Coordinates of C-alpha atoms in Angstrom, one line a residue:
Chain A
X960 CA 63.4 -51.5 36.6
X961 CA 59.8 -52.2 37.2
X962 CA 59.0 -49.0 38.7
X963 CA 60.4 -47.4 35.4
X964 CA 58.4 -49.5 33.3
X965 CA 55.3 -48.6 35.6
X966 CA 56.6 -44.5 35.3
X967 CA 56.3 -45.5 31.2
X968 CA 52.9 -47.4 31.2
X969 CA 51.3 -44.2 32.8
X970 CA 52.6 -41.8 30.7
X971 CA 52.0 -44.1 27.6
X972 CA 48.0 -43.9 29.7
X973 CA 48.0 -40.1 30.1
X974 CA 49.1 -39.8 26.4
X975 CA 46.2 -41.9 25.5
X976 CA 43.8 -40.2 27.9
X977 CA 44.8 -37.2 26.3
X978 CA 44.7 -38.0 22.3
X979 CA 41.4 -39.5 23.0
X980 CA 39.7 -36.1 25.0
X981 CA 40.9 -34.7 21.8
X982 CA 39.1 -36.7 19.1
X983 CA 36.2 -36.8 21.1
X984 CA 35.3 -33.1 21.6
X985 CA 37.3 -32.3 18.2
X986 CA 34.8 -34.5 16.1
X987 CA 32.0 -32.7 18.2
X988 CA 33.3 -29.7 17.2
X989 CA 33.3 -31.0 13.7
X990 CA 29.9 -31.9 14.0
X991 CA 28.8 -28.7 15.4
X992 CA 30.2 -26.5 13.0
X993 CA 29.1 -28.8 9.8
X994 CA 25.5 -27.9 11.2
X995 CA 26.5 -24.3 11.5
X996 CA 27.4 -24.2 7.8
X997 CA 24.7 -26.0 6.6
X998 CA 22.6 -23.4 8.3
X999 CA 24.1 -20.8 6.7
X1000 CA 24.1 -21.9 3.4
X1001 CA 20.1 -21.5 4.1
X1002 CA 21.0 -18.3 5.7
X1003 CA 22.9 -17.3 2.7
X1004 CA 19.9 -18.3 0.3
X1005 CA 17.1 -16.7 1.9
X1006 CA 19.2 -13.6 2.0
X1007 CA 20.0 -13.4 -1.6
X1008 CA 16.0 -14.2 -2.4
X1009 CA 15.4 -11.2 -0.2
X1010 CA 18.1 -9.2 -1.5
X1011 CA 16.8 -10.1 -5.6
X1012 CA 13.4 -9.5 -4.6
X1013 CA 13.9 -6.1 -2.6
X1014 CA 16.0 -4.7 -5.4
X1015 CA 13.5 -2.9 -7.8
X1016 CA 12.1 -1.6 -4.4
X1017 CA 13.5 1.3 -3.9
X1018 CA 13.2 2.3 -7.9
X1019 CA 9.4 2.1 -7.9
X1020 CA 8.9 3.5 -4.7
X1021 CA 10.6 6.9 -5.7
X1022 CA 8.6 6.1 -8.9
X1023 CA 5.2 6.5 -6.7
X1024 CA 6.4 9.0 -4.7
X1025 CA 7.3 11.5 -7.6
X1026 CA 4.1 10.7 -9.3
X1027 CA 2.0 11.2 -5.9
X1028 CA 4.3 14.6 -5.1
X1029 CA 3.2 15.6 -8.7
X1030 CA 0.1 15.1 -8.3
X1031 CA 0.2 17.0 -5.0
X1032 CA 2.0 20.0 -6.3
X1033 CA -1.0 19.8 -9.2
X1034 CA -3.8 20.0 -6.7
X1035 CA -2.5 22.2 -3.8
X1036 CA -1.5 24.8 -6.9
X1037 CA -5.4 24.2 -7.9
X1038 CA -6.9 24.6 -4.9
X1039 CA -4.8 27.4 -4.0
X1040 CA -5.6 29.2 -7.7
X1041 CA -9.4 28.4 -7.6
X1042 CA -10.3 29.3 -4.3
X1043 CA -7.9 31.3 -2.9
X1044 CA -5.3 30.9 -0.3
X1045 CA -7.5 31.5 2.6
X1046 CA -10.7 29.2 1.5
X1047 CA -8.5 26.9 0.3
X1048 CA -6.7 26.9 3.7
X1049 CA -10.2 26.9 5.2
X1050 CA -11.8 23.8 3.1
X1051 CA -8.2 21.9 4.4
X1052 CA -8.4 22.3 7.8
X1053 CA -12.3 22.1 7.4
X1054 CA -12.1 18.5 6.1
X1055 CA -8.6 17.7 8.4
X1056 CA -9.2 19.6 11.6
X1057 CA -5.6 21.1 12.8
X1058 CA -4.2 20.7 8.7
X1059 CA -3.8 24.1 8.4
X1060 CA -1.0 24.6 10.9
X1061 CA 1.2 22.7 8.7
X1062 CA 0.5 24.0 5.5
X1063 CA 0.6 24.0 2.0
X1064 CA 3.7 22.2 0.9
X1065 CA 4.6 24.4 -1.9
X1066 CA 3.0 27.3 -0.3
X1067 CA 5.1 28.2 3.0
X1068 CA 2.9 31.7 3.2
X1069 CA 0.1 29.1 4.3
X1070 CA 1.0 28.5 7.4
X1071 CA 0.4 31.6 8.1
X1072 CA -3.3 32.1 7.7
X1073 CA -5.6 32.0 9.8
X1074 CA -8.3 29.4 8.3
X1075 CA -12.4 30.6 8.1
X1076 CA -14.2 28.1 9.5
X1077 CA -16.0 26.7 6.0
X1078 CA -16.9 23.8 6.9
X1079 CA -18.4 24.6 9.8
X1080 CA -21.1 26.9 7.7
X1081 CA -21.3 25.4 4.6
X1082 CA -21.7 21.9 4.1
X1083 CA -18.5 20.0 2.2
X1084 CA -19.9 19.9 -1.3
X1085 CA -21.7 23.4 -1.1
X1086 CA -18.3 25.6 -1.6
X1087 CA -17.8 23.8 -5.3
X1088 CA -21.1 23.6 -6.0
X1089 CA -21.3 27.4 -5.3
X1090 CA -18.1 27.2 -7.5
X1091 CA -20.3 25.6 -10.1
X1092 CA -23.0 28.3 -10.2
X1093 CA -25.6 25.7 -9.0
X1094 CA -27.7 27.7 -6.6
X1095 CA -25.9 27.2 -3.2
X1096 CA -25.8 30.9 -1.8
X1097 CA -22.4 31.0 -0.9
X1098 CA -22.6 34.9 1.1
X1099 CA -26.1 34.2 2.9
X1100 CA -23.9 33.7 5.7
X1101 CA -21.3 35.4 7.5
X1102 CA -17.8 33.0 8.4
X1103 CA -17.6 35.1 11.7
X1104 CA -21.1 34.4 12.7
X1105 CA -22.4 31.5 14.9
X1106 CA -22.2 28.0 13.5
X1107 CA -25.3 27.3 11.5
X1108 CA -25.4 23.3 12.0
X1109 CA -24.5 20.8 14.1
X1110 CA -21.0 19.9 12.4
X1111 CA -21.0 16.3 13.2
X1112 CA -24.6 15.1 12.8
X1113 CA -26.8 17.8 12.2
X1114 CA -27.8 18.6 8.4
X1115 CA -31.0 20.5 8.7
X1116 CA -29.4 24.0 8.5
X1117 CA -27.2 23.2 5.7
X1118 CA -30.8 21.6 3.8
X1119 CA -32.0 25.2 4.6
X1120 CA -29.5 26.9 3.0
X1121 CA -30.6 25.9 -0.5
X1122 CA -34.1 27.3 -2.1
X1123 CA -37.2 25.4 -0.8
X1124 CA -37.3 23.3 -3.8
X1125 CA -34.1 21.9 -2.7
X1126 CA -35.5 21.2 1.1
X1127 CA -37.8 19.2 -0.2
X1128 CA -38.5 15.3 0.6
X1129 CA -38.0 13.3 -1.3
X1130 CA -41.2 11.9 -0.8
X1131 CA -42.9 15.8 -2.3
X1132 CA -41.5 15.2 -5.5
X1133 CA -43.2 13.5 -8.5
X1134 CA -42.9 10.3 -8.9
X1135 CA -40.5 8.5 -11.4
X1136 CA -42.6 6.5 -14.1
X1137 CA -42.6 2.7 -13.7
X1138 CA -41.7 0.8 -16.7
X1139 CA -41.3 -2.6 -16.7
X1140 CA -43.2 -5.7 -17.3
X1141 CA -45.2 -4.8 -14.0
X1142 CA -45.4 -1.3 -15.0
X1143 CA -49.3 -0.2 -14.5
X1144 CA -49.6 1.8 -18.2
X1145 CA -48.3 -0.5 -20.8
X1146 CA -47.9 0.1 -23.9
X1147 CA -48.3 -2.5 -27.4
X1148 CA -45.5 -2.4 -29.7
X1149 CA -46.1 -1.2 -33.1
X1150 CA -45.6 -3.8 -35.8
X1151 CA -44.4 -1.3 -38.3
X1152 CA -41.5 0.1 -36.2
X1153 CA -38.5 -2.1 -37.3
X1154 CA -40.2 -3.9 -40.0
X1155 CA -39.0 -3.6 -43.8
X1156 CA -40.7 -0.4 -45.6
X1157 CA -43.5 -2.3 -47.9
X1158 CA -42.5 0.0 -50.8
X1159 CA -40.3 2.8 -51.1
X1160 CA -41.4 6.1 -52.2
X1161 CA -39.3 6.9 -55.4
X1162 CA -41.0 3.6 -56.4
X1163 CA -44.3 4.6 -55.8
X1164 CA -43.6 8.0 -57.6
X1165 CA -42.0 5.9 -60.6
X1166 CA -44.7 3.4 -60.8
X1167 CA -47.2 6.5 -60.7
X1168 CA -45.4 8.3 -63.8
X1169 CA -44.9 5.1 -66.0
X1170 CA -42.1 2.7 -65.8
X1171 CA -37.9 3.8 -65.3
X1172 CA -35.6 4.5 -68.2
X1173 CA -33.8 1.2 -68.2
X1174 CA -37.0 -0.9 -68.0
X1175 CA -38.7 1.1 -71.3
X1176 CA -35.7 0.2 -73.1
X1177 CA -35.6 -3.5 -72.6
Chain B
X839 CA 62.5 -41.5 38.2
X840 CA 60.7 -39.6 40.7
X841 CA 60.9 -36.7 38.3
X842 CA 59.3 -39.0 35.5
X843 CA 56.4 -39.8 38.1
X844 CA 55.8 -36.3 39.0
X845 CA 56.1 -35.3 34.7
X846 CA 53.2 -38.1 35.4
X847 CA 51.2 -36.8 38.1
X848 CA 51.3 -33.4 36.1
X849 CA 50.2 -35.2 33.0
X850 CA 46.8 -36.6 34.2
X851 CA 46.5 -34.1 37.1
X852 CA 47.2 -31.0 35.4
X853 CA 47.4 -30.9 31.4
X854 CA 44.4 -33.8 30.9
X855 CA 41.8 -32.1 32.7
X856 CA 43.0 -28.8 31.1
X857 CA 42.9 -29.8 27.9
X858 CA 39.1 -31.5 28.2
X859 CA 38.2 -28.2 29.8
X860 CA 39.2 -26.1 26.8
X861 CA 37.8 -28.7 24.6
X862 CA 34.7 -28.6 26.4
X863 CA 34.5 -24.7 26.1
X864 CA 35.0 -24.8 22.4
X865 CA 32.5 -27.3 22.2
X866 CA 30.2 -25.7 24.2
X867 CA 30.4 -22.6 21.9
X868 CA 30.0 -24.2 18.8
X869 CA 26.9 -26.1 19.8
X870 CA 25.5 -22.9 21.1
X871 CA 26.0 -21.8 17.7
X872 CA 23.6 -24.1 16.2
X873 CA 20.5 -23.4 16.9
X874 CA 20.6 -19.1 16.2
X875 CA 22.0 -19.9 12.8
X876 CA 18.9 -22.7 11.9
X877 CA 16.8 -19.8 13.6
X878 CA 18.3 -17.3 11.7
X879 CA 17.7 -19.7 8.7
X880 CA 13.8 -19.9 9.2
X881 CA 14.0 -16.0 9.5
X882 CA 15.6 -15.7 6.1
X883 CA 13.3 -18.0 4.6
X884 CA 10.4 -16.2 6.2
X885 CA 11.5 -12.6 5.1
X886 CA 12.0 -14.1 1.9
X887 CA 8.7 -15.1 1.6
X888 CA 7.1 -11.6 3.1
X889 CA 8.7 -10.3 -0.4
X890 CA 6.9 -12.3 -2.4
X891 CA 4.6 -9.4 -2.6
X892 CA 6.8 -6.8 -3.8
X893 CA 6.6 -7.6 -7.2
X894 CA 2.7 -6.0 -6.9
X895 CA 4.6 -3.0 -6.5
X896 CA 4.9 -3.2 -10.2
X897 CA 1.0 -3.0 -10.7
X898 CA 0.5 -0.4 -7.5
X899 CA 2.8 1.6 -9.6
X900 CA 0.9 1.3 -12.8
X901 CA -2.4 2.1 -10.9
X902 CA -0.7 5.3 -9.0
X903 CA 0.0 6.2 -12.7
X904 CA -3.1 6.1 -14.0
X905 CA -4.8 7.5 -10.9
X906 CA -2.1 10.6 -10.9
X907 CA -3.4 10.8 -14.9
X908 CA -7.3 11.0 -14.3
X909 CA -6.7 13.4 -11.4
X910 CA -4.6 15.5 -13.3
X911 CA -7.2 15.1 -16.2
X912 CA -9.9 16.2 -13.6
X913 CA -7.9 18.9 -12.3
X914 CA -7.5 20.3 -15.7
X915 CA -11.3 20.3 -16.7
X916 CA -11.8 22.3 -13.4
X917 CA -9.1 25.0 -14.1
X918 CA -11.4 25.7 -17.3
X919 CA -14.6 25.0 -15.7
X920 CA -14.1 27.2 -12.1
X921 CA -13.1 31.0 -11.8
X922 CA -9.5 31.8 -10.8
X923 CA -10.2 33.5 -7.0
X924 CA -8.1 36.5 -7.6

């Protein structure tokens, strides 16, 4: 009888053991995974600020880009219609060496060409001011001939390209006039510029010929 | 009776230890757990706050608008001022 009552108490014990193991790491558990949802109820939050505030993203960004591809299309078909496919090939891969490999965009025939080497010869702003009919002489020198300047630092050949009044210093050239306070030649303000006229001249011609109209009759 | 001492034996030999082993494991998992989502948290926040700027896409877009405009206004004054090439 008392060895079954023994068998009893230890399985009562295990039981016990047992049920408690299983509150203890259960409420851990618990714990644990109230943390977890409290973390992503922040997770969920930040997500939704970044998913309201990246919505319009993708609308304005095609926005620019059409605008910008416009304005490309505008300017390659420019360039292309104002100076030609090949110079306008040439002032590209002039100004972004190796550009002319890939291109005009809306001009697949540009890849193609083979560029003249215009900005090697002729200094950046020459080709438009040539353009512009302001004295740069755009055929005094020949694309296939030797390079006229020192393309990274040099800018005495491209000075001699323009007429002599042109390489002048700066220094050659008349001065600008001082004016100022300090200036050396000053000059006195006259007192009747701005003032009120002292008598008009259809007065003067009135008061000359006898009194008006208006002034006899009263 | 020796079979209820040996269902006893088995009890705290066998199933206890078993059972606090699996516990442990799920346990172990779910702490685990924690700390990716609160870093995952402070991610979220900070990508959140990165987009703050995205609203100045509004004025980049105004200003690519206006820039697109006075280029295509420049562009137009040269196509009367400049010679076509061919």
């Amino acid at each position: 009888m008392l060895a079954l009552v023994a068998a009893g108490a230890v399985l009562i014990v295990a039981v016990v053991l047992i049920v408690v193991a299983l509150v203890l790491y259960l409420v851990s558990v618990i714990v644990a995974l109230t943390k977890i949802t409290r973390g992503l109820d922040e997770v969920i939050a930040g997500v939704g600020e970044i998913v309201q505030k990246s919505a319009p993203v993708n609308e304005i960004v095609t926005a620019i880009n059409q605008q910008l591809d416009a304005g490309v299309d505008a300017l390659e078909g420019l360039l292309v219609k104002k100076a030609g496919m090949e110079d306008a090939v040439g002032l590209v891969d002039g100004l972004y060496a190796g550009a002319a490999a890939v291109g005009f965009r809306n001009f697949p025939e540009s890849t193609t060409v083979t560029p003249p080497r215009i900005a090697e010869i002729y200094t950046k702003g020459t080709l438009t001011l040539a353009r512009l009919g302001r004295e740069a002489p755009i055929a005094a020198a020949n694309p296939a001939g030797p390079v006229l300047r020192n393309v990274e630092a040099g800018s005495l050949a491209a000075r001699q390209l323009y007429p002599d009044i042109r390489q002048a210093r700066p220094e050659h050239l008349p001065r600008s006039p001082v004016i100022g306070a300090d200036a050396p030649v000053q000059y006195e303000q006259r007192e009747d510029i701005g003032a009120p006229r002292k008598r008009l001249p259809s007065r003067i011609a009135a008061t000359s010929n006898g009194p008006p109209a208006s002034t006899r009759d009263a | 009776m020796i079979l209820w001492w040996i269902g006893d034996v088995v009890l705290l030999v066998v199933i206890l230890p078993v059972v606090v082993y699996l516990l442990r494991g799920v346990l172990d998992v779910a702490k685990s757990i924690v700390p990716s989502v609160q870093e995952i948290a402070v991610v979220a926040a900070a990508g959140s706050k990165d987009l703050d700027a995205a609203a100045l896409l509004l004025t980049t877009q105004d200003q690519a608008t206006q820039t697109i405009a006075g280029v295509a206004n420049y562009g137009g004054s040269l196509d009367v001022i400049l010679d076509d090439a061919a």
